[in-house]
Amino acid sequence: MNKPTLCIVIPCYNEEEVLPLTAPRFKEELEHLQSLGYVADDSHILFVNDGSSDATWNIIQSMSAQDGMFRGISLSRNRGHQNALLAGLMECRAFCDVSISIDCDGQDDISAMDEMVRAYLDGCDVVYGVRSSRETDTFFKRTSAQAFYKLMSGMGVETVYNHADYRLLSRRVLDELANFKEVNLFLRGMVPLVGFKSTSVYYERHERVAGHSHYPLSKMLALAMNGITSLSVKPIRLITALGFIVSFISFIGVIWAIVVSIMGNSVAGWASMVSIVCFIGGIQLLGIGIVGEYVGRIYLESKHRPRFIIGERTYDEGERAED
């Protein structure tokens, strides 16, 4: 079996403080994999600049000019982590047999790539990097993350618990992933849908080496909404079930009101009437809001707009095709 060409895909957004520290680590790990005979000598590290407003792209260009192991692409504007990651994965299909995606902040254990590649050589097409614990997280981060995965599971979205976007994908998985045309991306839920043989590698997550996180609670909630509305119709079904329950209760209430009226015991009840109206109105607004989320996403999907546009590369198209 020939040695596979590996491409390590690393999305970057305003990481000028981090890149000079973590890029040498990625190179060291790739050279280590090459020395073990696991991957080919033409393996690369591909940085994806997600429309950064700092010197991130300048650093990527400088590293690429000094070392052929580094490559870079820059999106025309900021499109978000999931789109940037997908851009890198689709780009590397032209010159790799297998990819490993990882964030550039140094929190994910880079040495876990050894076990990932071994699992690939043993026949796995997908290898998930899974956190072994969350002891280093704050209480809020740990609680919100656990709630996130439970929410995804409860909504019927298939995900790997405590797995983010640190994973290995074979070339045939990348080819099949290219057939998924969603605009609203949730790769953690899309990859399991591709199928093929998979396994997990467990690792300890470290503190960020520099800078600050670019994934606050608001973005986590937006990601969860993308995951639910892109991969599950369960919220719509819950609304339907709630509608039946409320209708049944309302029907009983109507019967009760008629019986009380016939018995002559009816008393004008302003408070009860207002409460019922507010309750029904709230349910209706909630239902309309959730349905609106789906309609809005259908609207975006129907436009068939590109999910990303590559503005620049540190290598030309001819070099990419030759690989």
Coordinates of C-alpha atoms in Angstrom, one line a residue:
M1 CA 0.0 0.0 0.0
N2 CA 1.3 3.4 -1.0
K3 CA 1.8 6.0 1.7
P4 CA -1.3 8.3 1.7
T5 CA -0.9 12.0 1.1
L6 CA -2.2 13.8 4.2
C7 CA -3.5 17.4 4.3
I8 CA -4.0 19.0 7.7
V9 CA -6.8 21.6 7.3
I10 CA -6.8 24.5 9.7
P11 CA -9.4 27.3 9.6
C12 CA -8.1 30.6 11.0
Y13 CA -9.9 33.8 12.0
N14 CA -7.9 36.7 13.5
E15 CA -5.2 34.3 14.8
E16 CA -2.1 36.5 14.4
E17 CA -1.2 35.8 18.1
V18 CA -1.6 32.0 17.8
L19 CA -0.2 31.1 14.3
P20 CA 3.5 31.7 15.1
L21 CA 3.2 29.4 18.1
T22 CA 1.1 26.6 16.7
A23 CA 2.3 26.4 13.1
P24 CA 5.7 24.9 14.1
R25 CA 3.8 22.3 16.2
F26 CA 1.7 21.2 13.2
K27 CA 4.8 21.0 11.1
E28 CA 6.6 19.0 13.7
E29 CA 3.7 16.5 14.0
L30 CA 3.5 16.1 10.2
E31 CA 7.2 15.5 9.9
H32 CA 6.9 12.9 12.7
L33 CA 4.2 11.1 10.8
Q34 CA 6.4 11.1 7.7
S35 CA 9.4 9.8 9.7
L36 CA 7.2 6.9 10.9
G37 CA 6.3 6.1 7.3
Y38 CA 2.6 6.7 7.9
V39 CA 2.1 9.5 5.3
A40 CA 3.8 10.6 2.0
D41 CA 6.5 13.2 1.8
D42 CA 4.3 15.5 -0.3
S43 CA 1.8 15.9 2.6
H44 CA 0.8 19.5 3.4
I45 CA -0.7 21.8 6.0
L46 CA -3.4 24.0 4.6
F47 CA -4.4 27.2 6.4
V48 CA -7.8 28.7 5.6
N49 CA -8.1 32.4 6.3
D50 CA -11.7 33.2 7.1
G51 CA -11.7 36.9 6.2
S52 CA -9.5 37.9 9.1
S53 CA -9.1 41.6 9.8
D54 CA -5.7 41.3 11.4
A55 CA -2.3 40.0 10.0
T56 CA -3.4 36.4 9.8
W57 CA -3.3 36.1 6.0
N58 CA 0.1 38.0 5.9
I59 CA 1.5 35.4 8.3
I60 CA 0.1 32.5 6.2
Q61 CA 1.6 34.0 3.1
S62 CA 5.0 34.4 4.7
M63 CA 5.1 30.9 6.1
S64 CA 4.1 29.5 2.7
A65 CA 6.8 31.4 0.9
Q66 CA 9.4 30.1 3.4
D67 CA 8.3 26.5 3.7
G68 CA 6.6 24.4 1.0
M69 CA 4.9 22.3 3.6
F70 CA 2.6 25.2 4.4
R71 CA -0.1 26.3 2.0
G72 CA -2.9 28.8 2.4
I73 CA -6.2 29.9 0.9
S74 CA -8.1 33.1 1.8
L75 CA -11.8 33.4 1.6
S76 CA -13.2 36.6 -0.1
R77 CA -14.9 37.5 3.2
N78 CA -15.7 36.1 6.6
R79 CA -18.1 33.2 6.2
G80 CA -17.9 31.5 9.6
H81 CA -15.9 28.5 11.0
Q82 CA -18.0 25.8 9.3
N83 CA -17.9 27.3 5.8
A84 CA -14.1 28.0 6.2
L85 CA -13.5 24.4 7.3
L86 CA -15.6 23.1 4.4
A87 CA -13.7 25.3 1.9
G88 CA -10.4 23.8 3.1
L89 CA -11.7 20.2 2.9
M90 CA -13.0 20.7 -0.6
E91 CA -9.8 22.4 -1.7
C92 CA -7.6 19.6 -0.4
R93 CA -9.5 17.0 -2.3
A94 CA -7.3 17.9 -5.3
F95 CA -4.1 16.9 -3.7
C96 CA -4.7 14.5 -0.7
D97 CA -5.8 11.0 0.1
V98 CA -6.8 11.8 3.6
S99 CA -7.4 15.0 5.6
I100 CA -7.3 15.9 9.3
S101 CA -9.2 19.1 10.4
I102 CA -8.2 20.9 13.5
D103 CA -8.4 24.4 15.0
C104 CA -5.3 26.5 15.1
D105 CA -5.5 27.5 18.8
G106 CA -3.5 24.6 20.1
Q107 CA -6.3 23.3 22.4
D108 CA -6.7 20.0 20.6
D109 CA -4.0 17.5 21.3
I110 CA -1.9 17.4 18.0
S111 CA -0.2 14.1 19.0
A112 CA -3.6 12.4 18.6
M113 CA -3.0 12.5 14.9
D114 CA -0.7 9.5 15.2
E115 CA -3.6 7.3 16.4
M116 CA -6.0 8.8 13.8
V117 CA -3.7 8.0 10.9
R118 CA -3.1 4.4 12.3
A119 CA -6.9 3.9 12.4
Y120 CA -7.1 5.1 8.8
L121 CA -4.3 2.7 7.8
D122 CA -6.3 0.0 9.5
G123 CA -9.3 0.7 7.3
C124 CA -11.3 3.5 8.9
D125 CA -12.6 6.3 6.7
V126 CA -13.7 8.6 9.5
V127 CA -11.9 9.0 12.8
Y128 CA -13.4 11.4 15.4
G129 CA -11.3 13.2 17.9
V130 CA -13.2 13.1 21.1
R131 CA -12.5 14.9 24.4
S132 CA -11.9 12.4 27.2
S133 CA -13.1 14.9 29.8
R134 CA -14.1 18.5 30.4
E135 CA -12.4 19.1 33.7
T136 CA -10.5 22.1 32.4
D137 CA -13.7 23.9 31.3
T138 CA -15.4 26.5 33.4
F139 CA -18.7 25.4 35.0
F140 CA -20.7 27.5 32.5
K141 CA -18.7 26.2 29.5
R142 CA -19.0 22.6 30.6
T143 CA -22.8 22.9 31.4
S144 CA -23.6 24.7 28.2
A145 CA -21.6 22.1 26.1
Q146 CA -23.4 19.2 27.7
A147 CA -26.7 20.9 27.2
F148 CA -25.8 21.4 23.5
Y149 CA -25.1 17.7 22.9
K150 CA -28.2 16.6 24.8
L151 CA -30.3 19.1 22.8
M152 CA -28.9 17.8 19.5
S153 CA -29.6 14.2 20.6
G154 CA -33.1 15.1 21.8
M155 CA -33.9 16.7 18.4
G156 CA -32.8 13.6 16.5
V157 CA -29.5 15.0 15.2
E158 CA -26.8 12.3 15.1
T159 CA -23.6 13.6 16.6
V160 CA -20.6 12.2 18.5
Y161 CA -20.6 13.3 22.1
N162 CA -17.8 15.7 23.0
H163 CA -16.6 15.8 19.4
A164 CA -16.1 19.2 17.8
D165 CA -14.4 19.4 14.4
Y166 CA -11.1 17.5 15.1
R167 CA -11.5 14.6 12.7
L168 CA -9.9 12.5 10.0
L169 CA -11.7 12.0 6.7
S170 CA -10.6 9.8 3.8
R171 CA -10.7 10.9 0.2
R172 CA -13.9 9.0 -0.5
V173 CA -15.7 10.6 2.4
L174 CA -14.6 14.0 1.2
D175 CA -16.0 13.1 -2.3
E176 CA -19.3 12.1 -0.8
L177 CA -19.4 15.1 1.5
A178 CA -19.1 17.3 -1.6
N179 CA -22.5 16.0 -2.7
F180 CA -24.1 17.6 0.3
K181 CA -25.3 21.0 -0.9
E182 CA -26.6 22.6 2.3
V183 CA -26.0 26.3 2.8
N184 CA -26.6 26.1 6.5
L185 CA -23.7 23.9 7.6
F186 CA -23.4 21.7 10.6
L187 CA -20.5 19.4 9.8
R188 CA -20.7 17.5 13.1
G189 CA -24.1 16.2 12.0
M190 CA -23.3 15.9 8.3
V191 CA -20.3 13.7 8.6
P192 CA -22.1 10.9 10.4
L193 CA -24.7 10.9 7.6
V194 CA -22.0 10.0 5.0
G195 CA -21.4 6.7 6.7
F196 CA -18.4 4.3 6.1
K197 CA -16.3 2.7 8.8
S198 CA -15.5 5.0 11.7
T199 CA -13.9 5.1 15.1
S200 CA -13.0 7.6 17.8
V201 CA -9.7 8.7 19.3
Y202 CA -9.8 10.2 22.8
Y203 CA -7.5 13.0 24.0
E204 CA -7.1 15.7 26.6
R205 CA -7.9 19.2 25.6
H206 CA -5.5 22.0 26.6
E207 CA -5.8 25.7 27.3
R208 CA -5.7 28.0 24.3
V209 CA -2.0 28.9 23.7
A210 CA -2.7 32.6 23.1
G211 CA -5.5 35.1 22.2
H212 CA -9.1 34.5 23.1
S213 CA -11.9 32.2 21.8
H214 CA -13.8 33.3 18.7
Y215 CA -16.7 31.0 19.5
P216 CA -18.9 32.6 22.2
L217 CA -22.2 31.4 23.5
S218 CA -24.1 33.4 20.7
K219 CA -22.2 31.5 18.0
M220 CA -22.7 28.2 19.8
L221 CA -26.5 28.8 19.9
A222 CA -26.5 29.8 16.2
L223 CA -24.6 26.5 15.4
A224 CA -27.1 24.5 17.4
M225 CA -30.0 26.2 15.5
N226 CA -28.3 25.3 12.2
G227 CA -27.8 21.8 13.3
I228 CA -31.4 21.3 14.4
T229 CA -33.1 23.0 11.4
S230 CA -30.7 21.5 8.8
L231 CA -30.9 17.9 10.1
S232 CA -34.1 17.5 12.0
V233 CA -37.9 18.2 11.6
K234 CA -38.6 17.2 15.2
P235 CA -39.4 20.8 16.3
I236 CA -42.2 21.0 13.7
R237 CA -43.6 17.7 14.9
L238 CA -43.4 18.9 18.5
I239 CA -45.4 22.0 17.5
T240 CA -48.0 19.7 15.9
A241 CA -48.2 17.5 19.0
L242 CA -48.5 20.6 21.2
G243 CA -51.3 21.9 18.9
F244 CA -53.2 18.7 19.4
I245 CA -52.8 18.8 23.2
V246 CA -53.9 22.5 23.4
S247 CA -56.8 21.8 21.1
F248 CA -57.9 18.9 23.2
I249 CA -57.7 21.0 26.4
S250 CA -59.6 23.8 24.7
F251 CA -62.3 21.4 23.6
I252 CA -62.7 20.2 27.2
G253 CA -62.8 23.8 28.3
V254 CA -65.6 24.6 25.8
I255 CA -67.6 21.6 27.1
W256 CA -67.1 22.7 30.7
A257 CA -68.2 26.3 29.8
I258 CA -71.4 25.0 28.2
V259 CA -72.2 22.8 31.1
V260 CA -71.6 25.6 33.6
S261 CA -73.7 28.0 31.5
I262 CA -76.7 25.5 31.3
M263 CA -76.5 25.0 35.1
G264 CA -76.7 28.7 35.6
N265 CA -73.5 29.0 37.6
S266 CA -71.5 31.0 35.0
V267 CA -69.7 34.2 36.3
A268 CA -67.8 36.6 34.0
G269 CA -64.2 35.8 34.5
W270 CA -61.9 38.4 33.1
A271 CA -58.7 36.9 34.6
S272 CA -59.3 33.4 33.3
M273 CA -60.2 34.7 29.9
V274 CA -57.1 36.8 29.6
S275 CA -54.9 33.9 30.8
I276 CA -56.4 31.6 28.2
V277 CA -55.9 34.2 25.4
C278 CA -52.3 34.8 26.4
F279 CA -51.5 31.1 26.6
I280 CA -53.0 30.3 23.2
G281 CA -51.4 33.4 21.7
G282 CA -48.0 32.5 23.1
I283 CA -48.2 29.0 21.7
Q284 CA -49.2 30.4 18.3
L285 CA -46.3 32.9 18.2
L286 CA -43.8 30.2 19.3
G287 CA -45.1 27.9 16.6
I288 CA -45.0 30.6 13.9
G289 CA -41.4 31.5 15.0
I290 CA -40.1 28.0 14.7
V291 CA -41.9 27.4 11.4
G292 CA -40.4 30.8 10.3
E293 CA -36.9 29.5 11.0
Y294 CA -37.5 26.6 8.7
V295 CA -39.0 28.8 6.0
G296 CA -36.1 31.3 6.2
R297 CA -33.6 28.5 5.8
I298 CA -35.5 27.0 2.9
Y299 CA -35.4 30.5 1.3
L300 CA -31.6 30.6 1.7
E301 CA -31.2 27.1 0.4
S302 CA -33.3 27.8 -2.7
K303 CA -31.0 30.6 -3.8
H304 CA -28.1 28.1 -4.4
R305 CA -25.5 30.7 -3.5
P306 CA -21.9 29.6 -3.1
R307 CA -21.1 28.7 0.5
F308 CA -17.6 30.2 0.2
I309 CA -15.5 32.1 -2.4
I310 CA -11.8 31.7 -2.4
G311 CA -10.1 35.0 -3.0
E312 CA -6.5 34.1 -2.9
R313 CA -4.1 31.1 -2.8
T314 CA -0.5 30.9 -1.8
Y315 CA -0.1 28.5 -4.8
D316 CA -1.4 28.7 -8.3
E317 CA -4.0 26.5 -9.9
G318 CA -1.4 24.6 -12.0
E319 CA 0.5 23.6 -8.9
R320 CA -2.7 22.5 -7.3
A321 CA -3.7 20.4 -10.3
E322 CA -0.3 18.7 -10.6
D323 CA -0.6 17.4 -7.0

